[in-house]
CSV table of C-alpha atoms and ligand atoms in Angstrom, one decimal:
chain,number,residue,atom,x,y,z
A,1,MET,CA,103.8,159.7,104.8
A,2,ASN,CA,106.3,157.9,102.7
A,3,ASN,CA,108.1,159.8,100.2
A,4,LEU,CA,107.3,163.6,101.5
A,5,SER,CA,110.8,164.5,102.5
A,6,ASP,CA,111.6,165.4,98.6
A,7,PHE,CA,109.2,168.0,98.7
A,8,PHE,CA,110.0,170.6,101.7
A,9,GLU,CA,109.5,174.1,100.6
A,10,LYS,CA,107.7,172.9,97.4
A,11,GLU,CA,104.1,173.4,96.5
A,12,ILE,CA,102.3,170.1,96.2
A,13,THR,CA,98.8,168.7,95.8
A,14,ILE,CA,97.7,165.6,97.6
A,15,SER,CA,94.4,163.8,98.2
A,16,GLY,CA,93.3,161.5,101.0
A,17,PHE,CA,90.6,161.2,103.5
A,18,ALA,CA,90.1,163.7,106.3
A,19,GLU,CA,90.8,161.3,109.2
A,20,ASN,CA,90.8,163.8,111.8
A,21,VAL,CA,89.3,167.3,111.6
A,22,ARG,CA,90.2,169.7,114.9
A,23,ASN,CA,88.7,173.0,115.0
A,24,LEU,CA,90.5,175.1,117.7
A,25,GLN,CA,90.4,178.8,118.6
A,26,TRP,CA,93.1,180.0,116.4
A,27,VAL,CA,93.9,177.0,114.2
A,28,GLN,CA,92.5,174.4,112.3
A,29,PHE,CA,94.1,170.9,111.8
A,30,ILE,CA,93.6,168.3,109.6
A,31,VAL,CA,95.1,164.8,109.6
A,32,LEU,CA,95.2,163.8,105.7
A,33,ARG,CA,95.3,159.8,105.3
A,34,ASN,CA,95.8,158.2,101.9
A,35,LYS,CA,97.6,155.0,100.9
A,36,ASN,CA,101.0,156.2,101.8
A,37,GLY,CA,100.3,157.2,105.4
A,38,ARG,CA,99.5,160.5,107.0
A,39,VAL,CA,100.5,164.3,106.9
A,40,GLN,CA,99.0,167.1,109.2
A,41,ILE,CA,97.3,170.1,107.2
A,42,THR,CA,97.7,173.5,109.4
A,43,ILE,CA,95.4,176.5,108.7
A,44,GLU,CA,95.9,179.7,110.6
A,45,LYS,CA,92.3,181.3,111.0
A,46,SER,CA,93.7,184.7,111.3
A,47,GLU,CA,95.0,184.9,108.1
A,48,GLU,CA,93.2,187.0,105.5
A,49,GLN,CA,93.9,184.8,102.5
A,50,ASN,CA,92.7,181.7,104.5
A,51,LYS,CA,89.0,182.9,105.0
A,52,GLU,CA,87.4,180.7,102.4
A,53,MET,CA,89.3,177.8,103.7
A,54,VAL,CA,88.4,178.0,107.3
A,55,GLU,CA,84.6,178.2,106.1
A,56,ILE,CA,85.5,174.8,104.1
A,57,VAL,CA,86.9,173.2,107.1
A,58,ASN,CA,84.1,174.6,109.2
A,59,GLY,CA,82.0,172.2,107.6
A,60,LEU,CA,84.2,169.3,106.9
A,61,THR,CA,83.5,165.7,108.7
A,62,ASN,CA,85.6,163.1,109.7
A,63,GLU,CA,86.4,160.8,106.7
A,64,SER,CA,85.5,163.2,104.1
A,65,THR,CA,87.8,163.0,101.0
A,66,ILE,CA,89.9,166.4,100.4
A,67,LYS,CA,92.3,167.4,97.7
A,68,VAL,CA,94.7,169.8,99.1
A,69,THR,CA,97.4,172.1,97.5
A,70,GLY,CA,100.0,173.9,99.7
A,71,ILE,CA,103.6,174.3,100.6
A,72,LEU,CA,105.3,171.3,102.8
A,73,LYS,CA,107.0,172.6,105.6
A,74,LYS,CA,109.3,171.1,108.0
A,75,ASN,CA,108.3,171.4,111.6
A,76,GLU,CA,109.6,169.4,114.3
A,77,LYS,CA,106.9,170.4,116.7
A,78,VAL,CA,104.6,168.1,114.5
A,79,LYS,CA,104.9,164.5,115.9
A,80,MET,CA,103.4,163.0,112.6
A,81,GLY,CA,106.7,163.0,110.7
A,82,GLY,CA,107.9,166.0,111.7
A,83,ALA,CA,106.3,168.0,108.6
A,84,GLU,CA,102.9,169.8,107.7
A,85,ILE,CA,101.3,171.2,104.6
A,86,ILE,CA,100.2,175.1,104.8
A,87,PRO,CA,97.5,174.9,102.1
A,88,SER,CA,96.7,177.6,99.7
A,89,LYS,CA,93.5,175.5,98.8
A,90,ILE,CA,91.2,173.0,99.9
A,91,GLU,CA,88.7,170.7,98.2
A,92,VAL,CA,86.2,168.5,99.7
A,93,THR,CA,85.8,166.2,97.0
A,94,SER,CA,83.3,164.0,98.9
A,95,LEU,CA,81.4,164.8,102.5
A,96,SER,CA,81.2,162.0,105.0
A,97,ALA,CA,78.0,161.5,107.1
A,98,PRO,CA,79.0,162.8,110.3
A,99,GLU,CA,78.5,159.5,112.3
A,100,LEU,CA,80.4,156.5,111.2
A,101,PRO,CA,78.9,153.1,111.6
A,102,ILE,CA,81.7,151.7,113.2
A,103,SER,CA,84.9,152.7,114.7
A,104,ILE,CA,88.0,153.1,112.5
A,105,LYS,CA,90.6,153.5,115.1
A,106,ASP,CA,89.6,150.6,117.4
A,107,LYS,CA,88.8,147.7,115.0
A,108,ASN,CA,87.4,145.8,118.0
A,109,ALA,CA,84.9,148.3,119.1
A,110,ALA,CA,82.3,146.3,116.8
A,111,GLU,CA,81.6,142.4,116.3
A,112,ILE,CA,83.3,140.9,113.3
A,113,ASP,CA,80.0,140.6,111.4
A,114,THR,CA,78.9,144.2,112.0
A,115,ARG,CA,82.5,144.8,110.7
A,116,LEU,CA,81.9,142.8,107.7
A,117,ASP,CA,78.8,145.0,107.1
A,118,TYR,CA,80.6,147.9,106.7
A,119,ARG,CA,83.8,146.4,105.2
A,120,PHE,CA,84.3,149.4,103.1
A,121,VAL,CA,84.9,151.6,106.5
A,122,ASP,CA,86.5,148.6,108.4
A,123,LEU,CA,89.3,148.2,105.9
A,124,ARG,CA,90.4,151.9,106.4
A,125,ASN,CA,91.7,150.7,109.7
A,126,ASP,CA,95.6,150.3,109.0
A,127,TYR,CA,95.7,146.7,110.9
A,128,ASN,CA,93.1,145.6,108.3
A,129,SER,CA,94.5,147.4,105.3
A,130,LEU,CA,97.9,146.2,105.8
A,131,ILE,CA,96.8,142.5,105.6
A,132,PHE,CA,96.4,143.2,101.9
A,133,LYS,CA,99.2,144.9,101.3
A,134,ILE,CA,101.1,141.8,102.6
A,135,GLN,CA,99.0,139.2,100.8
A,136,SER,CA,99.7,141.1,97.7
A,137,ASP,CA,103.2,140.7,98.2
A,138,MET,CA,102.7,137.2,99.3
A,139,VAL,CA,101.3,136.3,96.0
A,140,LYS,CA,103.9,138.3,94.0
A,141,TYR,CA,106.7,136.2,95.6
A,142,LEU,CA,104.9,133.0,95.0
A,143,ARG,CA,104.5,133.9,91.4
A,144,GLU,CA,108.1,135.4,90.9
A,145,PHE,CA,109.6,132.1,92.3
A,146,LEU,CA,107.5,130.1,89.5
A,147,TYR,CA,108.3,132.3,86.7
A,148,GLU,CA,111.7,131.8,87.3
A,149,LYS,CA,111.1,128.0,87.4
A,150,GLU,CA,109.6,128.5,83.7
A,151,PHE,CA,105.9,128.1,84.9
A,152,THR,CA,103.1,129.4,82.9
A,153,GLU,CA,100.3,131.0,84.6
A,154,ILE,CA,97.0,129.8,83.2
A,155,HIS,CA,93.2,130.7,83.7
A,156,THR,CA,90.7,127.9,83.6
A,157,PRO,CA,86.9,128.0,83.7
A,158,LYS,CA,85.1,128.5,86.8
A,159,LEU,CA,81.5,127.5,85.3
A,160,ILE,CA,81.9,123.8,84.6
A,161,GLY,CA,79.6,121.2,83.3
A,162,THR,CA,80.3,118.2,85.9
A,163,ALA,CA,80.1,118.2,89.5
A,164,SER,CA,81.9,115.0,90.7
A,165,GLU,CA,85.5,115.8,90.7
A,166,SER,CA,85.8,115.3,94.6
A,167,GLY,CA,83.8,115.0,97.7
A,168,SER,CA,83.3,118.4,98.5
A,169,GLU,CA,80.0,120.2,97.8
A,170,VAL,CA,79.5,122.1,94.8
A,171,PHE,CA,77.3,125.2,94.1
A,172,GLU,CA,75.0,124.4,91.3
A,173,VAL,CA,74.1,127.3,88.8
A,174,LYS,CA,71.3,127.8,86.2
A,175,TYR,CA,73.1,127.7,82.7
A,176,PHE,CA,70.6,128.8,80.2
A,177,ASP,CA,68.4,125.6,80.0
A,178,ARG,CA,70.6,123.4,81.8
A,179,LYS,CA,72.6,123.0,85.1
A,180,ALA,CA,76.3,124.2,85.8
A,181,TYR,CA,78.7,123.9,88.5
A,182,LEU,CA,81.0,126.7,90.1
A,183,ALA,CA,84.4,124.9,90.0
A,184,GLN,CA,85.5,123.5,93.3
A,185,SER,CA,89.1,123.6,92.0
A,186,PRO,CA,91.2,123.7,88.7
A,187,GLN,CA,92.2,120.3,89.1
A,188,PHE,CA,91.0,119.0,85.8
A,189,TYR,CA,92.1,121.7,83.9
A,190,LYS,CA,95.3,121.8,85.4
A,191,GLN,CA,95.9,118.2,84.3
A,192,MET,CA,94.4,119.0,80.9
A,193,ALA,CA,97.4,121.4,80.5
A,194,MET,CA,100.0,118.6,81.3
A,195,ALA,CA,98.2,116.4,78.5
A,196,ALA,CA,98.6,119.6,76.5
A,197,GLY,CA,102.4,119.5,76.9
A,198,PHE,CA,102.4,122.8,78.9
A,199,GLU,CA,104.9,121.1,81.6
A,200,ARG,CA,104.5,123.5,84.4
A,201,ILE,CA,101.5,125.8,85.0
A,202,PHE,CA,100.2,127.5,87.6
A,203,GLU,CA,96.5,129.6,88.5
A,204,VAL,CA,95.5,131.9,91.1
A,205,GLY,CA,91.9,131.9,90.9
A,206,PRO,CA,88.5,131.7,93.0
A,207,VAL,CA,87.7,128.0,94.0
A,208,PHE,CA,83.9,127.7,95.2
A,209,ARG,CA,82.9,125.2,98.1
A,210,ALA,CA,79.3,124.7,99.2
A,211,GLU,CA,80.5,124.1,102.8
A,212,ASN,CA,77.7,124.7,104.9
A,213,SER,CA,79.9,125.3,108.1
A,214,ASN,CA,81.0,127.9,110.3
A,215,THR,CA,84.8,127.1,111.4
A,216,ASN,CA,87.6,130.0,111.4
A,217,ARG,CA,89.0,128.5,108.2
A,218,HIS,CA,86.4,127.7,105.9
A,219,THR,CA,84.7,129.9,103.3
A,220,THR,CA,82.6,129.1,100.4
A,221,GLU,CA,84.6,131.0,98.0
A,222,PHE,CA,88.6,131.4,98.5
A,223,THR,CA,91.6,132.1,96.3
A,224,GLY,CA,93.5,128.9,95.5
A,225,PHE,CA,97.0,129.0,94.4
A,226,ASP,CA,97.4,125.9,92.2
A,227,LEU,CA,100.2,124.6,90.2
A,228,GLU,CA,100.7,121.4,88.3
A,229,PHE,CA,104.1,120.2,86.7
A,230,SER,CA,105.2,117.2,84.4
A,231,PHE,CA,107.8,114.6,84.2
A,232,ILE,CA,108.1,114.1,88.1
A,233,ASN,CA,109.4,110.7,89.4
A,234,SER,CA,107.2,110.7,92.5
A,235,PHE,CA,105.1,113.0,95.0
A,236,GLU,CA,108.6,113.8,96.7
A,237,ASP,CA,109.3,116.0,93.7
A,238,VAL,CA,106.1,117.7,94.6
A,239,MET,CA,106.8,118.3,98.4
A,240,GLU,CA,110.3,119.5,97.5
A,241,LEU,CA,109.0,122.6,95.1
A,242,GLU,CA,106.3,123.5,97.9
A,243,GLU,CA,109.2,123.5,100.1
A,244,GLU,CA,111.3,125.7,98.1
A,245,LEU,CA,108.4,127.8,97.2
A,246,LEU,CA,107.0,128.5,100.3
A,247,THR,CA,110.8,129.1,101.8
A,248,ASN,CA,111.4,131.7,99.1
A,249,MET,CA,108.2,133.3,99.9
A,250,LEU,CA,108.5,133.5,103.6
A,251,THR,CA,112.4,134.8,103.2
A,252,LYS,CA,111.2,137.8,101.0
A,253,LEU,CA,108.2,138.4,103.5
A,254,HIS,CA,110.7,138.4,106.4
A,255,ASP,CA,112.9,140.8,104.7
A,256,LYS,CA,110.3,143.5,104.0
A,257,TYR,CA,107.8,142.7,106.8
A,258,ALA,CA,109.3,141.1,109.6
A,259,ASP,CA,109.4,143.8,112.1
A,260,ILE,CA,106.0,145.6,111.1
A,261,ILE,CA,104.1,142.1,111.2
A,262,LYS,CA,105.6,141.7,114.7
A,263,GLU,CA,104.8,145.1,115.8
A,264,THR,CA,101.2,145.1,114.3
A,265,TYR,CA,100.1,141.2,114.5
A,266,GLY,CA,102.5,140.2,117.3
A,267,LYS,CA,103.7,137.3,114.9
A,268,GLU,CA,107.2,136.4,114.1
A,269,VAL,CA,107.9,135.4,110.4
A,270,ILE,CA,110.0,132.4,110.8
A,271,VAL,CA,111.9,131.3,107.8
A,272,PRO,CA,112.4,127.5,107.5
A,273,LYS,CA,116.0,126.6,107.7
A,274,THR,CA,115.8,123.0,106.8
A,275,LYS,CA,113.5,120.7,104.8
A,276,PHE,CA,110.3,120.2,106.2
A,277,PRO,CA,109.7,117.0,108.3
A,278,ARG,CA,107.4,114.1,106.6
A,279,ILE,CA,105.4,111.7,108.4
A,280,LYS,CA,103.0,109.1,107.6
A,281,LEU,CA,99.6,109.6,108.7
A,282,ALA,CA,99.7,106.2,110.8
A,283,ASP,CA,103.0,107.1,112.3
A,284,LEU,CA,101.8,110.6,113.3
A,285,TYR,CA,98.6,109.1,115.1
A,286,LYS,CA,101.3,106.8,117.1
A,287,GLU,CA,103.4,109.8,118.1
A,288,LEU,CA,100.2,112.0,119.1
A,289,GLU,CA,99.0,109.0,121.3
A,290,GLU,CA,102.2,108.2,122.9
A,291,ARG,CA,103.4,111.8,123.3
A,292,TYR,CA,100.2,113.6,123.9
A,293,GLY,CA,97.5,110.9,125.0
A,294,TYR,CA,95.7,111.6,121.8
A,295,LYS,CA,93.5,108.4,121.2
A,296,VAL,CA,90.9,108.0,118.5
A,297,SER,CA,89.1,105.0,116.7
A,298,ASP,CA,90.9,103.1,114.0
A,299,GLU,CA,88.3,104.4,111.5
A,300,THR,CA,89.1,108.1,112.6
A,301,LYS,CA,92.6,107.3,112.0
A,302,LEU,CA,92.3,107.0,108.3
A,303,ASP,CA,92.0,110.7,107.9
A,304,LEU,CA,93.5,114.0,109.9
A,305,THR,CA,91.3,115.4,112.5
A,306,THR,CA,91.4,119.2,113.0
A,307,GLU,CA,92.8,118.2,116.7
A,308,ALA,CA,95.4,115.8,115.1
A,309,GLU,CA,96.3,118.9,112.8
A,310,LYS,CA,96.9,121.2,115.9
A,311,LEU,CA,98.9,118.4,117.6
A,312,SER,CA,101.1,117.9,114.8
A,313,TYR,CA,102.1,121.3,115.1
A,314,LYS,CA,103.2,120.8,118.7
A,315,TYR,CA,104.9,117.4,117.5
A,316,ALA,CA,106.8,119.1,114.4
A,317,MET,CA,107.9,122.1,116.7
A,318,GLU,CA,109.4,119.9,119.4
A,319,VAL,CA,110.8,117.2,117.7
A,320,TYR,CA,112.1,119.1,114.5
A,321,ASN,CA,111.8,122.8,115.6
A,322,SER,CA,109.5,123.1,112.4
A,323,GLU,CA,106.6,125.1,111.8
A,324,PHE,CA,105.7,122.7,109.0
A,325,ILE,CA,105.1,119.0,108.5
A,326,PHE,CA,104.1,117.1,105.8
A,327,VAL,CA,101.6,114.2,106.4
A,328,THR,CA,101.8,111.5,103.9
A,329,ASP,CA,100.6,107.9,103.0
A,330,TYR,CA,96.7,108.6,103.1
A,331,PRO,CA,94.4,105.7,102.6
A,332,LYS,CA,93.1,105.6,99.1
A,333,ASP,CA,89.3,105.7,100.3
A,334,LYS,CA,89.8,109.4,101.6
A,335,ARG,CA,91.4,110.7,98.7
A,336,ALA,CA,90.5,111.6,95.3
A,337,PHE,CA,90.5,109.2,92.7
A,338,TYR,CA,93.1,111.2,90.6
A,339,HIS,CA,95.7,110.7,93.1
A,340,MET,CA,98.4,108.1,92.4
A,341,ARG,CA,98.4,104.9,94.5
A,342,LYS,CA,101.2,102.5,95.4
A,343,ASP,CA,100.6,99.7,98.1
A,344,GLY,CA,97.2,100.8,99.0
A,345,VAL,CA,98.2,104.3,100.0
A,346,THR,CA,98.0,107.4,97.8
A,347,GLN,CA,101.0,109.1,96.7
A,348,GLY,CA,100.3,112.3,98.1
A,349,TYR,CA,100.4,114.5,101.4
A,350,ASP,CA,98.7,117.4,103.3
A,351,LEU,CA,101.0,120.0,104.5
A,352,ILE,CA,100.2,121.6,107.9
A,353,TRP,CA,101.6,125.0,108.9
A,354,ARG,CA,101.2,126.3,112.4
A,355,GLY,CA,98.6,123.4,113.2
A,356,VAL,CA,96.2,123.9,110.0
A,357,GLU,CA,96.2,122.2,106.7
A,358,ILE,CA,97.5,124.9,103.9
A,359,THR,CA,97.6,122.2,100.9
A,360,THR,CA,96.7,119.0,99.6
A,361,GLY,CA,99.3,117.5,96.8
A,362,ALA,CA,100.0,114.4,95.1
A,363,GLN,CA,101.2,112.8,92.3
A,364,ARG,CA,98.6,112.1,89.8
A,365,GLU,CA,97.5,108.8,88.1
A,366,HIS,CA,98.3,109.5,84.5
A,367,ARG,CA,98.0,106.0,82.9
A,368,TYR,CA,94.4,105.9,81.3
A,369,ASP,CA,93.5,102.3,82.3
A,370,VAL,CA,94.6,102.8,86.0
A,371,LEU,CA,92.8,106.2,86.1
A,372,LYS,CA,89.9,104.9,84.6
A,373,LYS,CA,89.7,102.2,87.2
A,374,GLN,CA,90.0,104.3,90.0
A,375,ALA,CA,87.2,106.5,88.7
A,376,LYS,CA,84.9,103.3,88.4
A,377,GLU,CA,85.6,102.4,91.8
A,378,LYS,CA,84.2,105.4,93.3
A,379,GLY,CA,81.4,105.5,90.8
A,380,LEU,CA,82.5,108.6,89.1
A,381,ASP,CA,83.6,107.0,85.5
A,382,GLU,CA,80.5,108.1,83.7
A,383,ASP,CA,80.7,111.6,84.8
A,384,VAL,CA,84.3,112.1,84.5
A,385,LYS,CA,84.4,110.8,80.9
A,386,PHE,CA,85.3,114.1,79.3
A,387,TYR,CA,88.3,114.4,81.7
A,388,LEU,CA,89.5,110.5,81.3
A,389,GLU,CA,90.0,111.5,77.5
A,390,PHE,CA,92.8,113.7,78.4
A,391,PHE,CA,95.0,110.8,79.3
A,392,LYS,CA,94.1,108.6,76.1
A,393,TYR,CA,96.8,110.3,73.7
A,394,GLY,CA,99.9,110.3,75.7
A,395,CYS,CA,100.0,112.4,79.3
A,396,PRO,CA,103.4,112.7,81.1
A,397,PRO,CA,103.7,111.4,84.6
A,398,HIS,CA,102.9,114.7,86.6
A,399,GLY,CA,101.9,116.2,90.0
A,400,GLY,CA,100.9,119.3,91.8
A,401,PHE,CA,99.2,120.7,94.7
A,402,GLY,CA,96.8,123.8,95.6
A,403,ILE,CA,97.3,126.4,98.5
A,404,GLY,CA,94.6,128.3,100.3
A,405,VAL,CA,95.8,131.8,99.8
A,406,ASP,CA,93.0,133.3,102.5
A,407,ARG,CA,94.4,130.5,105.0
A,408,LEU,CA,98.3,131.3,104.3
A,409,ILE,CA,97.6,135.0,105.1
A,410,MET,CA,95.6,134.0,108.2
A,411,LEU,CA,98.3,131.6,109.5
A,412,LEU,CA,101.2,134.4,108.7
A,413,LEU,CA,99.5,137.0,110.9
A,414,GLY,CA,97.8,134.9,113.2
A,415,LEU,CA,94.5,136.2,112.7
A,416,PRO,CA,91.7,134.6,114.5
A,417,SER,CA,89.4,134.0,111.6
A,418,ILE,CA,89.6,133.5,107.9
A,419,LYS,CA,87.0,136.2,107.8
A,420,GLU,CA,89.5,138.9,108.7
A,421,ALA,CA,92.1,137.5,106.2
A,422,MET,CA,89.6,138.1,103.1
A,423,PHE,CA,88.8,141.2,101.6
A,424,ILE,CA,85.4,140.1,101.4
A,425,PHE,CA,84.1,137.0,103.4
A,426,ARG,CA,81.7,134.6,101.8
A,427,GLY,CA,79.9,131.9,104.1
A,428,PRO,CA,76.7,130.3,104.5
A,429,ASN,CA,75.2,133.4,105.9
A,430,ARG,CA,77.1,136.1,104.0
A,431,LEU,CA,76.4,137.2,100.4
A,432,ASN,CA,76.6,140.9,101.2
A,433,PRO,CA,78.3,143.3,100.7
B,1,ATP,P1,89.9,121.0,104.7
B,1,ATP,O1,90.0,119.4,105.1
B,1,ATP,O2,90.6,121.8,105.7
B,1,ATP,O3,88.5,121.3,104.4
B,1,ATP,P2,90.2,120.3,102.0
B,1,ATP,O4,90.8,119.1,102.1
B,1,ATP,O5,88.8,120.4,101.6
B,1,ATP,O6,90.5,121.1,103.4
B,1,ATP,P3,91.5,120.9,99.4
B,1,ATP,O7,90.4,120.5,98.7
B,1,ATP,O8,92.8,119.8,99.6
B,1,ATP,O9,91.1,121.1,100.9
B,1,ATP,O10,91.9,122.1,99.1
B,1,ATP,C1,93.3,122.9,98.9
B,1,ATP,C2,93.6,123.7,100.1
B,1,ATP,O11,92.7,124.8,99.6
B,1,ATP,C3,93.5,123.4,101.4
B,1,ATP,O12,94.7,122.7,101.8
B,1,ATP,C4,93.1,125.0,102.0
B,1,ATP,O13,94.5,125.7,102.1
B,1,ATP,C5,92.1,125.7,101.1
B,1,ATP,N1,90.9,125.0,101.4
B,1,ATP,C6,90.1,124.2,101.0
B,1,ATP,N2,89.0,124.6,101.4
B,1,ATP,C7,88.8,125.6,101.8
B,1,ATP,C8,87.8,126.6,102.5
B,1,ATP,N3,86.4,126.0,102.4
B,1,ATP,N4,88.1,127.7,102.9
B,1,ATP,C9,89.4,127.9,102.6
B,1,ATP,N5,90.3,127.4,102.2
B,1,ATP,C10,90.2,126.1,102.0
């Protein structure tokens, strides 16, 4: 357990789960586990003053919670950190049922769906709980970088009045006597902040998608890390910022977690050394066909397929030794109406990391007339009337992107599914716990 060495020969009080209770002939051992690690509690049965404690431990089940007061002793024989607590008092603060629904030690002993049913027990496993400690730091590093660059964190509404922002499916909810929708991205409000003169903003918040699919990287509610900034010259500025942001995050994650990630998840944390390669969508398909014989119809080539995402990783590694690749120049038909366009292609990109899309970014169209025309083309001008208003009274040129936090941690640790990467997964068939 961390931080214990300062307390040798002192009386301490410590709380946690009784992970393993062993009742031997002469002695009782408890392994106490809390967020800082594990420590052994040792109770000599023969000692008169221990009588009451021995009774308590006789009735103690694994995974009960306890509060222990005692002297911390150095003991080289104890494998767990060379220390043990000789208690004077043990209090059972909650008694666990004797049989656990799933194993804590072996996370693979149960199917993922059974594990999710008992997520509150499943997350007691070190492999699982560590994911969220790393995720917390990951988001902290992203935030820190942006604060340094003078970004402001904002919070936009998740209950919204219009559904037509992009092609993705939205959830409809009853809102008093009318309909509302759950926000499928903070896009409109991020841009509103640009119109309001905020210049640099970001948000970390929930994103809802009524996607009735069961892939390993889609969920109906995920955490989006979204940012938007003003007075850019082109979407190249947006890509550069994202590159810097992710490189900074990976550097800090590497410093703190490289060894433990390798040991626990078998994954290297690789800090990018150079700029991420950029390739136009059409050129990528050409390369994939020439190099790997990946052939698809011209219609399919208008967007990136899942297979092409995977192969783009292979390509980026082979040619650039990069785990990341920016794919640019998507045709306008496949992108949201608010992406800026030039010569028939949108001024934006998808970023692929380890073969999976983690971001869509772009320069946005900020010119009222052009934006209105683009919305009309997609039949959305009436629905997004309130949004178009943002651009009527002066709005800086701007751009931004959205990163899926859950996908990011899944890819960082090489987890097999986004279900494992989320504290609580939400999918078409899962609304509980
Ligand atoms: P995909 O094509 O993979 O479904 P998308 O193009 O719909 O993604 P965007 O709307 O661009 O995604 O959202 C930005 C980012 O949010 C994505 O790059 C991804 O990291 C994340 N994301 C999008 N949809 C989901 C989802 N259903 N579950 C988890 N993360 C998602």
